[in-house]
Amino acid sequence: MTTSLHVEQAGGGLPLVLLHAFPLSSAMWAEQRERLASRCHVLTPDQRGFGASPLGPDAPDLAACADDVVALLDRLGLDRVVLGGLSMGGYVAMALLRRHPERVRALVLADTKAGLDPEAARANRLRVAQDVERHGNGGLVEQMLPVLLGSTTTTERPGVVERVRAMVEQAPPSAVAWAQRAMAGRSDAFDVLAGADVPALVLVGDEDVLSTVDDARAMTEVLPQGQLAVLDRAGHLSALEVPDAFADAVGTFLDGL
Ligand code: MLT
């Protein structure tokens, strides 16, 4: 079953879908909507359970998130789109590419990775899921903020730190648990990337400790038309930490399509 996603949109023309990170919402793309609206039609859905989208009754599986996005495209009458995602958004983009490759005109994969979690990280996701269900997501902020943001942002951009803190605090525990279980069960996506013969931009912050420059390089190498952009002084949430550099890289990529 698909969930009807709430979507924030800006601009017009070539459709660019941007899927948000865990445990955030479409609010993380505010700067990108503003900066990219003059060049394309930016669509930023709230993924199931986050922001204004309902969680739905399905068992945790990123395939369901991918199908939600396709149902949204159908609802809006959009056939092929430039599909982008940051971190968890990238995992969902790769799940969509596996299930519905005909809907993808080009790819933007930011601060994400195609490989599986090591067993300890997978076990930790399941532990976090159980923990937020029992105790709420109070502990999540302190656990996640230091790894979501790069060291430059942590020390020099207090406004960004506070904004991300507020977003993490607002994440519903039920959605956090669902998404952690779904991410724990995801498939290795290198085979999907190897078969994706479409223009593909891989972006990564040079201070990202969750999805590293090496992870980005590995994806770029298997993508038949992959190109890599490393963003300086940015961590895992590069789109928020260095919004101008992120929008410039995406804009230049779109100009080349
Ligand atoms: C995210 O930013 O979406 C998460 O850090 C992804 C993950 O936990 O692997």
PDB file of N, CA, C and O in Angstrom, residues 174-219:
ATOM      1  N   SER A 174       7.484   7.026  16.199  1.00  0.00           N
ATOM      2  CA  SER A 174       7.009   5.899  15.383  1.00  0.00           C
ATOM      3  C   SER A 174       7.700   5.901  14.014  1.00  0.00           C
ATOM      4  O   SER A 174       8.053   4.847  13.477  1.00  0.00           O
ATOM      5  N   ALA A 175       7.911   7.099  13.452  1.00  0.00           N
ATOM      6  CA  ALA A 175       8.569   7.193  12.140  1.00  0.00           C
ATOM      7  C   ALA A 175      10.060   6.875  12.270  1.00  0.00           C
ATOM      8  O   ALA A 175      10.649   6.228  11.395  1.00  0.00           O
ATOM      9  N   VAL A 176      10.661   7.326  13.365  1.00  0.00           N
ATOM     10  CA  VAL A 176      12.084   7.044  13.595  1.00  0.00           C
ATOM     11  C   VAL A 176      12.301   5.531  13.671  1.00  0.00           C
ATOM     12  O   VAL A 176      13.196   4.973  13.021  1.00  0.00           O
ATOM     13  N   ALA A 177      11.444   4.847  14.420  1.00  0.00           N
ATOM     14  CA  ALA A 177      11.581   3.393  14.581  1.00  0.00           C
ATOM     15  C   ALA A 177      11.360   2.687  13.241  1.00  0.00           C
ATOM     16  O   ALA A 177      12.132   1.791  12.846  1.00  0.00           O
ATOM     17  N   TRP A 178      10.333   3.094  12.542  1.00  0.00           N
ATOM     18  CA  TRP A 178      10.011   2.471  11.240  1.00  0.00           C
ATOM     19  C   TRP A 178      11.183   2.640  10.276  1.00  0.00           C
ATOM     20  O   TRP A 178      11.621   1.685   9.617  1.00  0.00           O
ATOM     21  N   ALA A 179      11.688   3.878  10.186  1.00  0.00           N
ATOM     22  CA  ALA A 179      12.761   4.157   9.217  1.00  0.00           C
ATOM     23  C   ALA A 179      14.047   3.413   9.589  1.00  0.00           C
ATOM     24  O   ALA A 179      14.753   2.903   8.707  1.00  0.00           O
ATOM     25  N   GLN A 180      14.353   3.333  10.877  1.00  0.00           N
ATOM     26  CA  GLN A 180      15.569   2.597  11.265  1.00  0.00           C
ATOM     27  C   GLN A 180      15.449   1.124  10.864  1.00  0.00           C
ATOM     28  O   GLN A 180      16.400   0.538  10.351  1.00  0.00           O
ATOM     29  N   ARG A 181      14.282   0.537  11.077  1.00  0.00           N
ATOM     30  CA  ARG A 181      14.095  -0.879  10.696  1.00  0.00           C
ATOM     31  C   ARG A 181      14.155  -1.031   9.175  1.00  0.00           C
ATOM     32  O   ARG A 181      14.726  -2.012   8.674  1.00  0.00           O
ATOM     33  N   ALA A 182      13.575  -0.073   8.474  1.00  0.00           N
ATOM     34  CA  ALA A 182      13.604  -0.148   6.998  1.00  0.00           C
ATOM     35  C   ALA A 182      15.044  -0.023   6.500  1.00  0.00           C
ATOM     36  O   ALA A 182      15.471  -0.767   5.603  1.00  0.00           O
ATOM     37  N   MET A 183      15.818   0.904   7.081  1.00  0.00           N
ATOM     38  CA  MET A 183      17.209   1.086   6.628  1.00  0.00           C
ATOM     39  C   MET A 183      18.052  -0.135   6.975  1.00  0.00           C
ATOM     40  O   MET A 183      18.944  -0.519   6.210  1.00  0.00           O
ATOM     41  N   ALA A 184      17.748  -0.771   8.117  1.00  0.00           N
ATOM     42  CA  ALA A 184      18.497  -1.973   8.516  1.00  0.00           C
ATOM     43  C   ALA A 184      18.287  -3.104   7.517  1.00  0.00           C
ATOM     44  O   ALA A 184      19.158  -3.952   7.322  1.00  0.00           O
ATOM     45  N   GLY A 185      17.127  -3.119   6.867  1.00  0.00           N
ATOM     46  CA  GLY A 185      16.795  -4.211   5.944  1.00  0.00           C
ATOM     47  C   GLY A 185      17.105  -3.903   4.488  1.00  0.00           C
ATOM     48  O   GLY A 185      16.752  -4.687   3.608  1.00  0.00           O
ATOM     49  N   ARG A 186      17.776  -2.779   4.222  1.00  0.00           N
ATOM     50  CA  ARG A 186      17.937  -2.406   2.800  1.00  0.00           C
ATOM     51  C   ARG A 186      18.938  -3.319   2.094  1.00  0.00           C
ATOM     52  O   ARG A 186      19.763  -3.974   2.743  1.00  0.00           O
ATOM     53  N   SER A 187      18.865  -3.297   0.743  1.00  0.00           N
ATOM     54  CA  SER A 187      19.758  -4.145  -0.056  1.00  0.00           C
ATOM     55  C   SER A 187      20.978  -3.351  -0.493  1.00  0.00           C
ATOM     56  O   SER A 187      20.930  -2.127  -0.607  1.00  0.00           O
ATOM     57  N   ASP A 188      22.034  -4.076  -0.793  1.00  0.00           N
ATOM     58  CA  ASP A 188      23.210  -3.486  -1.431  1.00  0.00           C
ATOM     59  C   ASP A 188      22.757  -2.957  -2.800  1.00  0.00           C
ATOM     60  O   ASP A 188      22.040  -3.644  -3.525  1.00  0.00           O
ATOM     61  N   ALA A 189      23.160  -1.726  -3.131  1.00  0.00           N
ATOM     62  CA  ALA A 189      22.639  -1.117  -4.367  1.00  0.00           C
ATOM     63  C   ALA A 189      23.701  -0.911  -5.443  1.00  0.00           C
ATOM     64  O   ALA A 189      23.423  -0.257  -6.452  1.00  0.00           O
ATOM     65  N   PHE A 190      24.895  -1.485  -5.267  1.00  0.00           N
ATOM     66  CA  PHE A 190      25.926  -1.285  -6.298  1.00  0.00           C
ATOM     67  C   PHE A 190      25.479  -1.849  -7.651  1.00  0.00           C
ATOM     68  O   PHE A 190      25.782  -1.274  -8.697  1.00  0.00           O
ATOM     69  N   ASP A 191      24.721  -2.978  -7.619  1.00  0.00           N
ATOM     70  CA  ASP A 191      24.272  -3.560  -8.888  1.00  0.00           C
ATOM     71  C   ASP A 191      23.305  -2.622  -9.613  1.00  0.00           C
ATOM     72  O   ASP A 191      23.345  -2.485 -10.838  1.00  0.00           O
ATOM     73  N   VAL A 192      22.462  -1.948  -8.832  1.00  0.00           N
ATOM     74  CA  VAL A 192      21.497  -1.021  -9.428  1.00  0.00           C
ATOM     75  C   VAL A 192      22.228   0.163 -10.051  1.00  0.00           C
ATOM     76  O   VAL A 192      21.907   0.597 -11.160  1.00  0.00           O
ATOM     77  N   LEU A 193      23.226   0.677  -9.321  1.00  0.00           N
ATOM     78  CA  LEU A 193      23.973   1.827  -9.847  1.00  0.00           C
ATOM     79  C   LEU A 193      24.730   1.435 -11.114  1.00  0.00           C
ATOM     80  O   LEU A 193      24.787   2.208 -12.078  1.00  0.00           O
ATOM     81  N   ALA A 194      25.283   0.242 -11.116  1.00  0.00           N
ATOM     82  CA  ALA A 194      26.050  -0.203 -12.293  1.00  0.00           C
ATOM     83  C   ALA A 194      25.167  -0.265 -13.539  1.00  0.00           C
ATOM     84  O   ALA A 194      25.636  -0.061 -14.655  1.00  0.00           O
ATOM     85  N   GLY A 195      23.872  -0.520 -13.337  1.00  0.00           N
ATOM     86  CA  GLY A 195      22.953  -0.625 -14.470  1.00  0.00           C
ATOM     87  C   GLY A 195      22.256   0.685 -14.811  1.00  0.00           C
ATOM     88  O   GLY A 195      21.437   0.733 -15.721  1.00  0.00           O
ATOM     89  N   ALA A 196      22.575   1.743 -14.083  1.00  0.00           N
ATOM     90  CA  ALA A 196      21.855   3.018 -14.271  1.00  0.00           C
ATOM     91  C   ALA A 196      22.622   3.904 -15.242  1.00  0.00           C
ATOM     92  O   ALA A 196      23.425   4.742 -14.837  1.00  0.00           O
ATOM     93  N   ASP A 197      22.350   3.723 -16.533  1.00  0.00           N
ATOM     94  CA  ASP A 197      23.094   4.481 -17.540  1.00  0.00           C
ATOM     95  C   ASP A 197      22.410   5.832 -17.793  1.00  0.00           C
ATOM     96  O   ASP A 197      21.898   6.092 -18.881  1.00  0.00           O
ATOM     97  N   VAL A 198      22.381   6.648 -16.756  1.00  0.00           N
ATOM     98  CA  VAL A 198      21.816   8.004 -16.850  1.00  0.00           C
ATOM     99  C   VAL A 198      22.839   8.954 -16.208  1.00  0.00           C
ATOM    100  O   VAL A 198      23.667   8.518 -15.392  1.00  0.00           O
ATOM    101  N   PRO A 199      22.792  10.241 -16.564  1.00  0.00           N
ATOM    102  CA  PRO A 199      23.708  11.180 -15.904  1.00  0.00           C
ATOM    103  C   PRO A 199      23.520  11.132 -14.387  1.00  0.00           C
ATOM    104  O   PRO A 199      22.385  11.089 -13.904  1.00  0.00           O
ATOM    105  N   ALA A 200      24.616  11.111 -13.659  1.00  0.00           N
ATOM    106  CA  ALA A 200      24.513  10.957 -12.199  1.00  0.00           C
ATOM    107  C   ALA A 200      25.555  11.822 -11.505  1.00  0.00           C
ATOM    108  O   ALA A 200      26.744  11.743 -11.807  1.00  0.00           O
ATOM    109  N   LEU A 201      25.066  12.655 -10.583  1.00  0.00           N
ATOM    110  CA  LEU A 201      25.953  13.495  -9.779  1.00  0.00           C
ATOM    111  C   LEU A 201      26.017  12.905  -8.375  1.00  0.00           C
ATOM    112  O   LEU A 201      24.980  12.686  -7.742  1.00  0.00           O
ATOM    113  N   VAL A 202      27.237  12.655  -7.900  1.00  0.00           N
ATOM    114  CA  VAL A 202      27.434  12.172  -6.530  1.00  0.00           C
ATOM    115  C   VAL A 202      28.077  13.314  -5.748  1.00  0.00           C
ATOM    116  O   VAL A 202      29.129  13.824  -6.124  1.00  0.00           O
ATOM    117  N   LEU A 203      27.389  13.717  -4.671  1.00  0.00           N
ATOM    118  CA  LEU A 203      27.857  14.849  -3.863  1.00  0.00           C
ATOM    119  C   LEU A 203      28.207  14.355  -2.480  1.00  0.00           C
ATOM    120  O   LEU A 203      27.520  13.485  -1.929  1.00  0.00           O
ATOM    121  N   VAL A 204      29.237  14.947  -1.872  1.00  0.00           N
ATOM    122  CA  VAL A 204      29.558  14.574  -0.492  1.00  0.00           C
ATOM    123  C   VAL A 204      30.299  15.721   0.182  1.00  0.00           C
ATOM    124  O   VAL A 204      31.116  16.396  -0.445  1.00  0.00           O
ATOM    125  N   GLY A 205      29.974  15.951   1.450  1.00  0.00           N
ATOM    126  CA  GLY A 205      30.723  16.923   2.239  1.00  0.00           C
ATOM    127  C   GLY A 205      32.051  16.320   2.660  1.00  0.00           C
ATOM    128  O   GLY A 205      32.105  15.141   3.042  1.00  0.00           O
ATOM    129  N   ASP A 206      33.103  17.116   2.604  1.00  0.00           N
ATOM    130  CA  ASP A 206      34.427  16.542   2.930  1.00  0.00           C
ATOM    131  C   ASP A 206      34.566  16.203   4.413  1.00  0.00           C
ATOM    132  O   ASP A 206      35.497  15.510   4.804  1.00  0.00           O
ATOM    133  N   GLU A 207      33.619  16.677   5.253  1.00  0.00           N
ATOM    134  CA  GLU A 207      33.670  16.345   6.685  1.00  0.00           C
ATOM    135  C   GLU A 207      32.572  15.334   7.060  1.00  0.00           C
ATOM    136  O   GLU A 207      32.264  15.168   8.238  1.00  0.00           O
ATOM    137  N   ASP A 208      31.988  14.684   6.075  1.00  0.00           N
ATOM    138  CA  ASP A 208      30.916  13.713   6.356  1.00  0.00           C
ATOM    139  C   ASP A 208      31.526  12.447   6.955  1.00  0.00           C
ATOM    140  O   ASP A 208      32.348  11.785   6.317  1.00  0.00           O
ATOM    141  N   VAL A 209      31.102  12.106   8.187  1.00  0.00           N
ATOM    142  CA  VAL A 209      31.637  10.896   8.821  1.00  0.00           C
ATOM    143  C   VAL A 209      30.670   9.715   8.700  1.00  0.00           C
ATOM    144  O   VAL A 209      31.034   8.575   9.007  1.00  0.00           O
ATOM    145  N   LEU A 210      29.432   9.969   8.258  1.00  0.00           N
ATOM    146  CA  LEU A 210      28.459   8.875   8.134  1.00  0.00           C
ATOM    147  C   LEU A 210      28.505   8.227   6.747  1.00  0.00           C
ATOM    148  O   LEU A 210      28.386   7.011   6.619  1.00  0.00           O
ATOM    149  N   SER A 211      28.609   9.076   5.735  1.00  0.00           N
ATOM    150  CA  SER A 211      28.789   8.577   4.353  1.00  0.00           C
ATOM    151  C   SER A 211      30.013   9.317   3.846  1.00  0.00           C
ATOM    152  O   SER A 211      29.952  10.511   3.578  1.00  0.00           O
ATOM    153  N   THR A 212      31.097   8.633   3.723  1.00  0.00           N
ATOM    154  CA  THR A 212      32.381   9.309   3.543  1.00  0.00           C
ATOM    155  C   THR A 212      32.680   9.601   2.066  1.00  0.00           C
ATOM    156  O   THR A 212      32.000   9.102   1.161  1.00  0.00           O
ATOM    157  N   VAL A 213      33.752  10.349   1.866  1.00  0.00           N
ATOM    158  CA  VAL A 213      34.209  10.620   0.498  1.00  0.00           C
ATOM    159  C   VAL A 213      34.525   9.292  -0.199  1.00  0.00           C
ATOM    160  O   VAL A 213      34.242   9.128  -1.390  1.00  0.00           O
ATOM    161  N   ASP A 214      35.075   8.331   0.535  1.00  0.00           N
ATOM    162  CA  ASP A 214      35.353   7.013  -0.076  1.00  0.00           C
ATOM    163  C   ASP A 214      34.056   6.327  -0.518  1.00  0.00           C
ATOM    164  O   ASP A 214      34.014   5.690  -1.580  1.00  0.00           O
ATOM    165  N   ASP A 215      33.009   6.427   0.305  1.00  0.00           N
ATOM    166  CA  ASP A 215      31.707   5.849  -0.095  1.00  0.00           C
ATOM    167  C   ASP A 215      31.210   6.508  -1.382  1.00  0.00           C
ATOM    168  O   ASP A 215      30.685   5.834  -2.280  1.00  0.00           O
ATOM    169  N   ALA A 216      31.368   7.833  -1.455  1.00  0.00           N
ATOM    170  CA  ALA A 216      30.913   8.575  -2.641  1.00  0.00           C
ATOM    171  C   ALA A 216      31.737   8.166  -3.868  1.00  0.00           C
ATOM    172  O   ALA A 216      31.195   7.980  -4.966  1.00  0.00           O
ATOM    173  N   ARG A 217      33.019   8.022  -3.656  1.00  0.00           N
ATOM    174  CA  ARG A 217      33.896   7.641  -4.779  1.00  0.00           C
ATOM    175  C   ARG A 217      33.505   6.245  -5.301  1.00  0.00           C
ATOM    176  O   ARG A 217      33.451   6.016  -6.504  1.00  0.00           O
ATOM    177  N   ALA A 218      33.202   5.336  -4.381  1.00  0.00           N
ATOM    178  CA  ALA A 218      32.837   3.966  -4.783  1.00  0.00           C
ATOM    179  C   ALA A 218      31.562   3.984  -5.637  1.00  0.00           C
ATOM    180  O   ALA A 218      31.454   3.246  -6.629  1.00  0.00           O
ATOM    181  N   MET A 219      30.616   4.832  -5.276  1.00  0.00           N
ATOM    182  CA  MET A 219      29.383   4.917  -6.081  1.00  0.00           C
ATOM    183  C   MET A 219      29.680   5.521  -7.454  1.00  0.00           C
ATOM    184  O   MET A 219      29.178   5.043  -8.481  1.00  0.00           O
TER     185      MET A 219
END
